[in-house]
Tab-separated table of C-alpha atoms in Angstrom:
chain	number	residue	atom	x	y	z
D	295	VAL	CA	-20.363	-13.191	20.673
D	296	GLY	CA	-17.542	-11.095	19.178
D	297	GLU	CA	-17.792	-7.475	18.280
D	298	ALA	CA	-19.373	-6.860	14.905
D	299	GLY	CA	-17.080	-5.685	12.149
D	300	MET	CA	-17.059	-5.006	8.451
D	301	PRO	CA	-16.961	-8.131	6.301
D	302	PHE	CA	-13.644	-8.825	4.680
D	303	TYR	CA	-15.162	-10.453	1.559
D	304	GLY	CA	-18.367	-10.114	-0.335
D	305	PRO	CA	-20.408	-7.214	-1.656
D	306	HIS	CA	-20.338	-4.973	1.346
D	307	ALA	CA	-16.530	-4.797	1.230
D	308	VAL	CA	-16.575	-3.303	-2.302
D	309	THR	CA	-16.191	0.446	-2.688
D	310	VAL	CA	-16.355	2.450	-5.895
D	311	PRO	CA	-13.064	1.722	-7.831
D	312	GLY	CA	-10.965	4.647	-8.975
D	313	THR	CA	-8.386	2.895	-11.080
D	314	ALA	CA	-9.668	3.247	-14.641
D	315	ARG	CA	-10.452	7.009	-14.323
D	316	GLY	CA	-7.122	7.390	-12.412
D	317	TRP	CA	-5.190	5.889	-15.322
D	318	GLU	CA	-6.966	8.056	-17.833
D	319	ALA	CA	-6.558	11.257	-15.859
D	320	THR	CA	-2.839	10.594	-15.217
D	321	ILE	CA	-2.255	10.097	-18.899
D	322	GLU	CA	-4.325	13.105	-20.027
D	323	GLU	CA	-2.778	15.470	-17.497
D	324	LEU	CA	0.807	14.289	-17.436
D	325	GLY	CA	1.474	11.841	-20.226
D	326	ARG	CA	2.413	11.873	-23.888
D	327	LEU	CA	0.839	8.549	-24.926
D	328	THR	CA	-2.797	7.780	-25.352
D	329	LEU	CA	-4.689	5.570	-22.966
D	330	ALA	CA	-4.725	2.928	-25.670
D	331	ASP	CA	-1.039	3.122	-26.124
D	332	ALA	CA	-0.451	2.752	-22.356
D	333	LEU	CA	-2.783	-0.266	-22.026
D	334	ARG	CA	-1.457	-2.081	-25.079
D	335	PRO	CA	1.280	-4.139	-23.294
D	336	ALA	CA	-1.127	-5.220	-20.587
D	337	ILE	CA	-3.693	-6.240	-23.209
D	338	ARG	CA	-1.036	-8.283	-25.028
D	339	TYR	CA	-0.072	-10.127	-21.860
D	340	ALA	CA	-3.728	-10.786	-20.989
D	341	THR	CA	-4.658	-12.069	-24.430
D	342	GLU	CA	-1.441	-13.707	-25.644
D	343	GLY	CA	-0.237	-15.036	-22.282
D	344	TYR	CA	2.662	-14.845	-19.895
D	345	PRO	CA	4.495	-17.173	-17.486
D	346	VAL	CA	3.550	-16.918	-13.801
D	347	SER	CA	6.384	-16.081	-11.386
D	348	GLU	CA	7.199	-17.745	-8.094
D	349	VAL	CA	5.685	-15.173	-5.675
D	350	ILE	CA	2.573	-14.600	-7.834
D	351	ALA	CA	1.956	-18.280	-8.113
D	352	THR	CA	1.988	-18.589	-4.347
D	353	TYR	CA	-0.496	-15.745	-3.925
D	354	TRP	CA	-2.661	-16.972	-6.763
D	355	SER	CA	-3.348	-20.231	-4.922
D	356	SER	CA	-5.759	-18.368	-2.650
D	357	ALA	CA	-8.148	-18.006	-5.603
D	358	GLU	CA	-9.043	-21.656	-5.418
D	359	SER	CA	-10.876	-21.209	-2.131
D	360	LEU	CA	-11.852	-17.494	-2.554
D	361	PHE	CA	-13.639	-17.741	-5.904
D	362	THR	CA	-16.861	-19.698	-5.708
D	363	ASP	CA	-18.952	-18.310	-8.597
D	364	PRO	CA	-18.468	-20.002	-11.945
D	365	HIS	CA	-17.558	-16.700	-13.805
D	366	ALA	CA	-14.881	-15.954	-11.196
D	367	ARG	CA	-13.433	-19.448	-11.415
D	368	GLU	CA	-13.519	-19.398	-15.194
D	369	ALA	CA	-11.737	-16.059	-15.251
D	370	TYR	CA	-8.913	-16.836	-12.875
D	371	LEU	CA	-8.553	-20.625	-12.579
D	372	PHE	CA	-7.318	-23.070	-15.153
D	373	ASP	CA	-8.825	-26.592	-15.134
D	374	ASP	CA	-10.273	-25.398	-11.806
D	375	ALA	CA	-6.823	-24.777	-10.286
D	376	ALA	CA	-4.449	-21.875	-9.720
D	377	PRO	CA	-1.463	-21.773	-12.085
D	378	THR	CA	1.854	-23.191	-11.062
D	379	VAL	CA	5.274	-21.528	-11.392
D	380	GLY	CA	6.232	-20.973	-14.998
D	381	GLN	CA	2.776	-21.901	-16.320
D	382	GLU	CA	1.689	-19.803	-19.290
D	383	VAL	CA	-1.682	-18.206	-18.639
D	384	THR	CA	-4.087	-15.975	-20.547
D	385	LEU	CA	-6.807	-13.771	-19.110
D	386	PRO	CA	-8.998	-13.247	-22.161
D	387	ARG	CA	-11.983	-11.705	-20.293
D	388	LEU	CA	-9.832	-9.136	-18.613
D	389	GLY	CA	-7.999	-8.525	-21.901
D	390	ARG	CA	-11.312	-7.785	-23.658
D	391	SER	CA	-12.299	-5.329	-20.852
D	392	MET	CA	-9.025	-3.509	-21.196
D	393	GLU	CA	-9.447	-3.357	-24.989
D	394	ARG	CA	-12.849	-1.771	-24.488
D	395	ILE	CA	-11.393	0.770	-22.019
D	396	ALA	CA	-8.639	1.521	-24.538
D	397	GLU	CA	-11.180	2.041	-27.333
D	398	GLU	CA	-13.984	3.826	-25.479
D	399	GLY	CA	-12.206	5.439	-22.494
D	400	ALA	CA	-12.659	4.943	-18.750
D	401	ASP	CA	-16.317	6.079	-18.818
D	402	ILE	CA	-17.274	2.613	-19.859
D	403	VAL	CA	-16.267	1.432	-16.338
D	404	TYR	CA	-18.376	4.111	-14.663
D	405	GLU	CA	-21.384	4.734	-16.952
D	406	GLY	CA	-21.301	2.038	-19.651
D	407	GLU	CA	-21.648	-1.715	-19.933
D	408	ILE	CA	-18.789	-2.482	-17.553
D	409	ALA	CA	-20.381	-0.236	-14.941
D	410	GLU	CA	-23.643	-2.182	-15.314
D	411	ALA	CA	-21.744	-5.436	-14.904
D	412	ILE	CA	-20.049	-4.157	-11.693
D	413	ALA	CA	-23.283	-2.890	-10.173
D	414	ASP	CA	-25.177	-6.093	-11.158
D	415	GLU	CA	-22.503	-8.279	-9.584
D	416	VAL	CA	-22.563	-6.377	-6.263
D	417	GLN	CA	-26.345	-6.324	-6.126
D	418	ARG	CA	-26.660	-9.971	-7.103
D	419	ALA	CA	-24.510	-10.830	-4.106
D	420	GLY	CA	-26.686	-8.684	-1.818
D	421	GLY	CA	-24.884	-5.339	-1.955
D	422	PHE	CA	-26.123	-1.825	-2.760
D	423	MET	CA	-23.765	-0.223	-5.358
D	424	THR	CA	-25.466	1.255	-8.363
D	425	VAL	CA	-24.334	2.658	-11.696
D	426	ASP	CA	-25.151	6.082	-10.307
D	427	ASP	CA	-22.591	5.474	-7.542
D	428	LEU	CA	-19.948	4.568	-10.137
D	429	ALA	CA	-20.871	7.532	-12.396
D	430	ALA	CA	-20.449	9.954	-9.559
D	431	PHE	CA	-16.783	9.058	-9.033
D	432	GLU	CA	-14.365	11.933	-9.829
D	433	VAL	CA	-10.580	11.968	-9.865
D	434	GLU	CA	-8.877	14.137	-7.335
D	435	TRP	CA	-5.479	15.808	-7.385
D	436	PRO	CA	-4.590	16.200	-3.676
D	437	ASP	CA	-1.651	18.188	-2.505
D	438	PRO	CA	0.940	15.966	-0.821
D	439	VAL	CA	1.882	16.160	2.815
D	440	SER	CA	5.504	16.317	3.782
D	441	THR	CA	8.085	16.754	6.473
D	442	THR	CA	11.815	17.398	6.536
D	443	TYR	CA	13.860	14.513	7.998
D	444	ASN	CA	17.602	15.043	8.578
D	445	GLY	CA	17.752	17.448	5.601
D	446	ALA	CA	15.599	15.400	3.197
D	447	GLU	CA	12.001	16.340	2.337
D	448	VAL	CA	9.704	13.314	2.374
D	449	TYR	CA	6.357	13.571	0.494
D	450	GLU	CA	3.346	11.303	1.155
D	451	LEU	CA	-0.328	11.116	0.224
D	452	PRO	CA	-2.717	12.913	2.593
D	453	PRO	CA	-5.786	11.415	4.214
D	454	ASN	CA	-7.705	9.256	3.536
D	455	ASN	CA	-4.345	7.476	3.026
D	456	GLN	CA	-1.851	6.651	5.739
D	457	GLY	CA	0.965	8.974	4.625
D	458	LEU	CA	0.619	11.010	7.827
D	459	ILE	CA	1.547	7.875	9.834
D	460	ALA	CA	4.946	7.689	8.050
D	461	LEU	CA	5.588	11.446	8.529
D	462	GLU	CA	4.592	11.425	12.196
D	463	ALA	CA	6.852	8.395	12.864
D	464	LEU	CA	9.760	10.137	11.155
D	465	ASN	CA	9.235	13.291	13.187
D	466	ILE	CA	9.010	11.450	16.453
D	467	ALA	CA	12.130	9.401	15.537
D	468	ALA	CA	13.988	12.608	14.831
D	469	GLU	CA	12.944	14.015	18.231
D	470	LEU	CA	14.287	10.832	19.829
D	471	GLY	CA	17.505	10.773	17.820
D	472	ALA	CA	16.679	7.240	16.652
D	473	GLY	CA	18.888	7.476	13.606
D	474	GLU	CA	21.892	8.504	15.673
D	475	HIS	CA	22.331	5.048	17.210
D	476	PRO	CA	24.664	2.489	15.599
D	477	TYR	CA	22.805	0.706	12.827
D	478	ASP	CA	23.275	-2.808	14.294
D	479	SER	CA	22.120	-1.761	17.742
D	480	ALA	CA	18.951	-2.724	19.602
D	481	GLU	CA	18.583	0.997	20.539
D	482	ARG	CA	18.020	1.983	16.881
D	483	VAL	CA	15.241	-0.530	16.430
D	484	HIS	CA	13.728	0.288	19.812
D	485	TYR	CA	13.309	3.995	19.257
D	486	PHE	CA	12.145	3.759	15.657
D	487	ALA	CA	9.629	1.061	16.718
D	488	GLU	CA	8.355	3.176	19.607
D	489	ALA	CA	7.931	6.172	17.216
D	490	MET	CA	6.025	3.867	14.865
D	491	LYS	CA	3.713	2.613	17.615
D	492	LEU	CA	2.655	6.135	18.535
D	493	ALA	CA	2.186	7.138	14.905
D	494	PHE	CA	-0.015	4.086	14.291
D	495	HIS	CA	-1.996	4.802	17.417
D	496	ASP	CA	-2.715	8.318	16.230
D	497	GLY	CA	-3.174	7.636	12.501
D	498	HIS	CA	-5.544	4.747	12.965
D	499	ARG	CA	-7.771	6.893	15.226
D	500	TYR	CA	-7.815	10.064	13.201
D	501	ILE	CA	-7.095	9.402	9.518
D	502	THR	CA	-10.224	9.105	7.430
D	503	ASP	CA	-11.993	10.878	4.538
D	504	PRO	CA	-11.236	14.550	5.258
D	505	GLU	CA	-14.632	15.489	3.853
D	506	TYR	CA	-16.204	13.913	6.883
D	507	GLU	CA	-13.832	14.553	9.763
D	508	SER	CA	-11.167	17.083	10.648
D	509	ILE	CA	-7.736	15.560	11.221
D	510	PRO	CA	-5.250	16.909	13.704
D	511	PRO	CA	-1.763	18.123	12.645
D	512	LEU	CA	-0.138	14.626	12.975
D	513	ALA	CA	2.893	15.704	10.758
D	514	SER	CA	3.776	18.826	12.806
D	515	ASP	CA	6.981	19.140	14.816
D	516	GLU	CA	4.892	20.249	17.830
D	517	TRP	CA	2.805	17.034	17.720
D	518	ALA	CA	5.976	14.947	17.453
D	519	ALA	CA	7.601	16.678	20.392
D	520	THR	CA	4.602	15.978	22.598
D	521	ARG	CA	4.442	12.311	21.593
D	522	ALA	CA	8.194	11.718	21.796
D	523	ALA	CA	8.064	12.745	25.450
D	524	GLU	CA	6.139	9.563	26.179
D	525	VAL	CA	8.936	7.315	24.848
D	526	GLY	CA	11.361	5.803	27.347
D	527	GLU	CA	14.155	3.185	27.358
D	528	THR	CA	11.642	0.327	27.541
D	529	ALA	CA	8.692	-0.691	25.382
D	530	ASN	CA	5.387	1.137	25.714
D	531	HIS	CA	2.493	-1.325	25.926
D	532	ASP	CA	-0.308	1.266	26.143
D	533	VAL	CA	-0.715	1.815	22.415
D	534	SER	CA	-2.758	-0.105	19.861
D	535	PHE	CA	-4.139	-0.048	16.349
D	536	GLY	CA	-7.372	1.821	15.872
D	537	VAL	CA	-9.860	-0.288	13.842
D	538	PRO	CA	-10.225	-3.840	15.181
D	539	ASN	CA	-10.619	-6.632	12.616
D	540	ALA	CA	-9.756	-4.373	9.672
D	541	ASN	CA	-7.568	-7.114	8.197
D	542	ALA	CA	-5.296	-4.568	6.517
D	543	GLU	CA	-2.089	-5.589	8.284
D	544	ASP	CA	-0.697	-7.833	5.597
D	545	ALA	CA	-2.639	-6.690	2.506
D	546	ASP	CA	-0.681	-6.682	-0.756
D	547	THR	CA	-0.226	-4.115	-3.572
D	548	VAL	CA	1.479	-3.490	-6.885
D	549	LEU	CA	3.976	-0.640	-7.058
D	550	LEU	CA	6.197	0.827	-9.774
D	551	THR	CA	8.679	3.623	-9.636
D	552	VAL	CA	10.245	5.428	-12.572
D	553	ALA	CA	12.874	8.119	-13.169
D	554	ASP	CA	13.713	9.655	-16.556
D	555	ASP	CA	16.432	11.842	-18.119
D	556	GLU	CA	14.201	14.928	-17.989
D	557	GLY	CA	14.116	14.954	-14.148
D	558	ASN	CA	10.702	13.308	-13.668
D	559	VAL	CA	10.259	10.695	-10.929
D	560	VAL	CA	7.021	8.742	-10.483
D	561	SER	CA	5.775	6.470	-7.726
D	562	TYR	CA	2.543	4.696	-8.777
D	563	ILE	CA	0.451	2.149	-6.903
D	564	ASN	CA	-2.480	-0.028	-7.939
D	565	SER	CA	-4.252	-2.309	-5.514
D	566	ARG	CA	-7.230	-4.551	-4.955
D	567	PHE	CA	-6.378	-4.247	-1.202
D	568	ALA	CA	-6.028	-7.949	-0.260
D	569	GLY	CA	-5.227	-10.597	-2.759
D	570	PHE	CA	-8.015	-10.881	-5.416
D	571	GLY	CA	-10.152	-8.558	-3.322
D	572	SER	CA	-13.716	-9.173	-2.382
D	573	GLY	CA	-14.100	-12.551	-4.115
D	574	LEU	CA	-16.540	-11.011	-6.618
D	575	VAL	CA	-15.722	-10.870	-10.379
D	576	ALA	CA	-18.050	-8.619	-12.379
D	577	GLY	CA	-19.976	-10.724	-14.816
D	578	ASP	CA	-17.860	-11.793	-17.832
D	579	THR	CA	-15.573	-8.741	-17.595
D	580	GLY	CA	-12.785	-10.540	-15.729
D	581	ILE	CA	-12.598	-7.596	-13.340
D	582	ALA	CA	-12.093	-8.725	-9.792
D	583	LEU	CA	-13.645	-6.196	-7.416
D	584	GLN	CA	-11.578	-4.890	-4.469
D	585	ASN	CA	-12.470	-5.128	-0.778
D	586	ARG	CA	-11.203	-1.780	0.499
D	587	GLY	CA	-14.489	-1.222	2.433
D	588	ALA	CA	-13.278	-3.800	4.955
D	589	SER	CA	-11.295	-0.999	6.490
D	590	PHE	CA	-14.382	0.818	7.722
D	591	SER	CA	-15.367	0.700	11.401
D	592	LEU	CA	-18.985	-0.034	12.407
D	593	ASP	CA	-18.459	2.026	15.574
D	594	PRO	CA	-20.468	5.217	14.892
D	595	ASP	CA	-18.136	7.204	17.183
D	596	HIS	CA	-15.039	6.285	15.241
D	597	PRO	CA	-13.762	8.782	12.639
D	598	ASN	CA	-13.464	5.982	10.130
D	599	SER	CA	-17.039	4.809	10.653
D	600	LEU	CA	-19.066	3.550	7.694
D	601	GLU	CA	-21.155	6.365	6.090
D	602	PRO	CA	-22.781	6.909	2.632
D	603	GLY	CA	-20.332	8.254	0.053
D	604	LYS	CA	-17.414	8.138	2.404
D	605	ARG	CA	-13.996	6.756	1.445
D	606	PRO	CA	-12.390	4.322	3.948
D	607	PHE	CA	-8.931	4.588	5.458
D	608	HIS	CA	-6.454	3.572	2.738
D	609	THR	CA	-3.031	1.994	3.107
D	610	LEU	CA	-1.630	3.094	-0.282
D	611	ILE	CA	1.233	5.564	-0.035
D	612	PRO	CA	3.507	6.092	-3.065
D	613	GLY	CA	6.289	8.347	-1.770
D	614	LEU	CA	8.845	10.873	-2.999
D	615	ILE	CA	12.084	12.049	-1.406
D	616	GLU	CA	13.850	15.321	-2.239
D	617	PHE	CA	17.486	14.823	-1.146
D	618	GLY	CA	18.513	18.107	-2.778
D	619	GLU	CA	17.447	20.521	-5.451
D	620	ASP	CA	18.360	18.221	-8.348
D	621	ASP	CA	18.193	14.950	-6.473
D	622	TRP	CA	14.833	13.207	-6.224
D	623	ALA	CA	13.710	9.679	-5.704
D	624	ALA	CA	10.311	7.954	-6.154
D	625	PHE	CA	9.850	5.102	-3.720
D	626	GLY	CA	7.345	2.911	-1.974
D	627	VAL	CA	7.038	-0.174	0.167
D	628	MET	CA	4.016	-2.465	-0.519
D	629	GLY	CA	2.147	-4.398	2.081
D	630	GLY	CA	-0.722	-2.978	4.200
D	631	TYR	CA	0.499	-1.644	7.536
D	632	MET	CA	4.050	-2.459	6.562
D	633	GLN	CA	3.986	0.444	4.156
D	634	PRO	CA	4.720	3.341	6.533
D	635	GLN	CA	7.083	1.174	8.528
D	636	GLY	CA	8.993	0.348	5.347
D	637	HIS	CA	9.055	4.023	4.378
D	638	VAL	CA	10.564	4.993	7.710
D	639	GLN	CA	13.225	2.270	7.494
D	640	THR	CA	14.107	2.971	3.851
D	641	VAL	CA	14.322	6.703	4.358
D	642	SER	CA	16.453	6.269	7.471
D	643	ASN	CA	18.794	3.800	5.833
D	644	MET	CA	19.553	6.271	3.037
D	645	VAL	CA	19.461	9.552	5.003
D	646	ASP	CA	20.788	8.616	8.444
D	647	TYR	CA	23.224	5.836	7.413
D	648	GLY	CA	24.134	6.877	3.882
D	649	MET	CA	23.298	3.558	2.299
D	650	PRO	CA	23.143	3.091	-1.478
D	651	LEU	CA	19.695	2.300	-2.843
D	652	GLN	CA	19.929	-1.500	-3.018
D	653	ARG	CA	21.499	-1.918	0.377
D	654	ALA	CA	18.786	0.327	1.838
D	655	LEU	CA	16.248	-2.219	0.626
D	656	ASP	CA	18.283	-5.354	1.392
D	657	GLU	CA	18.925	-4.728	5.107
D	658	PRO	CA	16.736	-6.737	7.532
D	659	ARG	CA	13.564	-5.097	8.600
D	660	TRP	CA	11.450	-4.898	11.725
D	661	ARG	CA	7.701	-4.225	12.004
D	662	TYR	CA	5.235	-3.457	14.781
D	663	ARG	CA	2.221	-5.758	14.716
D	664	GLU	CA	-1.452	-5.331	15.623
D	665	SER	CA	-0.896	-7.914	18.368
D	666	GLY	CA	1.668	-5.638	20.032
D	667	GLU	CA	4.529	-7.867	19.007
D	668	LEU	CA	7.726	-6.497	17.450
D	669	ALA	CA	8.498	-8.754	14.502
D	670	LEU	CA	12.045	-9.135	13.194
D	671	GLU	CA	13.368	-10.767	10.089
D	672	PRO	CA	15.464	-13.862	10.943
D	673	ARG	CA	18.610	-12.151	9.575
D	674	PHE	CA	18.789	-9.881	12.655
D	675	ASP	CA	21.632	-10.642	14.977
D	676	ASP	CA	20.457	-12.732	17.936
D	677	ASP	CA	22.041	-10.241	20.311
D	678	VAL	CA	19.798	-7.471	18.961
D	679	ALA	CA	16.692	-9.669	19.519
D	680	ALA	CA	17.749	-10.557	23.043
D	681	LYS	CA	18.370	-6.883	23.977
D	682	LEU	CA	14.970	-5.892	22.580
D	683	VAL	CA	13.374	-8.552	24.780
D	684	ARG	CA	15.184	-7.092	27.788
D	685	LYS	CA	13.751	-3.693	26.772
D	686	GLY	CA	10.271	-5.211	27.231
D	687	HIS	CA	9.439	-5.958	23.587
D	688	ASP	CA	7.474	-9.007	22.706
D	689	VAL	CA	9.799	-10.138	19.936
D	690	THR	CA	8.847	-12.631	17.221
D	691	LEU	CA	10.509	-13.748	13.978
D	692	LEU	CA	8.476	-13.768	10.777
D	693	SER	CA	9.078	-14.819	7.196
D	694	PRO	CA	10.725	-12.208	4.892
D	695	THR	CA	7.573	-12.199	2.800
D	696	LEU	CA	5.822	-10.275	5.531
D	697	PHE	CA	8.186	-7.318	5.517
D	698	GLY	CA	7.029	-5.502	2.459
D	699	GLY	CA	7.934	-5.057	-1.173
D	700	ALA	CA	9.965	-1.937	-2.016
D	701	GLN	CA	10.940	-0.205	-5.233
D	702	ILE	CA	12.943	2.955	-5.687
D	703	ALA	CA	14.108	5.028	-8.686
D	704	ARG	CA	16.364	8.107	-8.270
D	705	ASP	CA	17.494	10.996	-10.452
D	706	ASP	CA	20.558	12.704	-9.002
D	707	ALA	CA	21.362	15.625	-11.264
D	708	GLY	CA	20.784	13.470	-14.342
D	709	THR	CA	22.326	10.258	-13.057
D	710	LEU	CA	19.608	7.601	-12.883
D	711	SER	CA	19.688	4.669	-10.427
D	712	ALA	CA	17.201	2.139	-9.137
D	713	ALA	CA	16.824	-0.753	-6.743
D	714	THR	CA	14.288	-3.540	-6.266
D	715	GLU	CA	12.955	-5.575	-3.390
D	716	PRO	CA	14.805	-8.847	-2.712
D	717	ARG	CA	11.789	-10.286	-0.968
D	718	LYS	CA	9.493	-10.123	-4.022
D	719	ASP	CA	9.539	-10.587	-7.771
D	720	GLY	CA	10.601	-7.025	-8.502
D	721	ASN	CA	13.005	-5.857	-11.233
D	722	ALA	CA	15.210	-2.787	-11.606
D	723	GLN	CA	15.542	-2.082	-15.360
D	724	GLY	CA	17.126	0.591	-17.488
D	725	TYR	CA	15.723	1.426	-20.909
């Protein structure tokens, strides 16, 4: 019998969603449009239709086996099948829900009829969420965490998100001089990957809801110096990820980044965690409920253990980089545990190696896996892979689709630039 873990699908994986109140608060605090204005394009696409792109069509195919209830299948399948590439689809149920949010505000999701539909759906499937749980949700405005890496200040989200993992890895890499090695060398990959291993080891053991546990100073220079002392010229096999069976390694996300002519840069992430989330769709709302609760541990001694009212470890980390006083970029790399690894590589490509934005995203990536393997994209030189094997790494090659999805937008003293992920359906667009 295996060790008990949180379910990946179903009602117990659903946590209180923050998206609708997050949209509303962002607009009220920082925007110029109304919530209705901001939602209007999405409502139009949902009600009037849009063609499905290649990557999205591939991911959508999972809905055929995930969704078993009739209202879920009616909301997201067409003639009982996922859409094919280029197929025009409409999502009328979701469109009506967004229209109601536009008209009545986000409270309808937390205290009104949509809240009742969400709670009813979770309870019907055997879960415990109530309208009172939804109504109690409040938007937070956390201060970012940051570190200085080779002269650039990198800002990330604090716990319960994994921003500290990216910062700790950058600090350890700086201690090791990882970015001083030739770009096409095995040594560069080795030292960055070893820094990443240690940061994952720490982050997945300590990062949780800060209201429930204290978190050590993972982003401090002192912490990095201590950890860097453990790195040698060969691979360390004594580190591991912290929450077994969390299934967060390859989760997917939606990210946008924006820069404007007034000096604003924005990195903004929305996510259901993995695919269509829990497999539950709330009544006839068309709202598919996320499965972020799958990241909890059932070990009562683990900082990320399941407790009432607690938020689980989150992977979402929209990032900002301050290259100079008037030179800022908003960036991010989607994809579960690939996110901090993508942050480290993107930042290093720009800061250590002076790459322009698009090349910084185009270069082949590596990633450390829960299995202990060091995965490379096939575009790496065979000589690099062979040398990494000789350094003791368990090297494997994986599809480019497993190495994240990045976006970046930069404002350098009024000059705007952007780049988009070649591995996904992204777009870099000027308006």
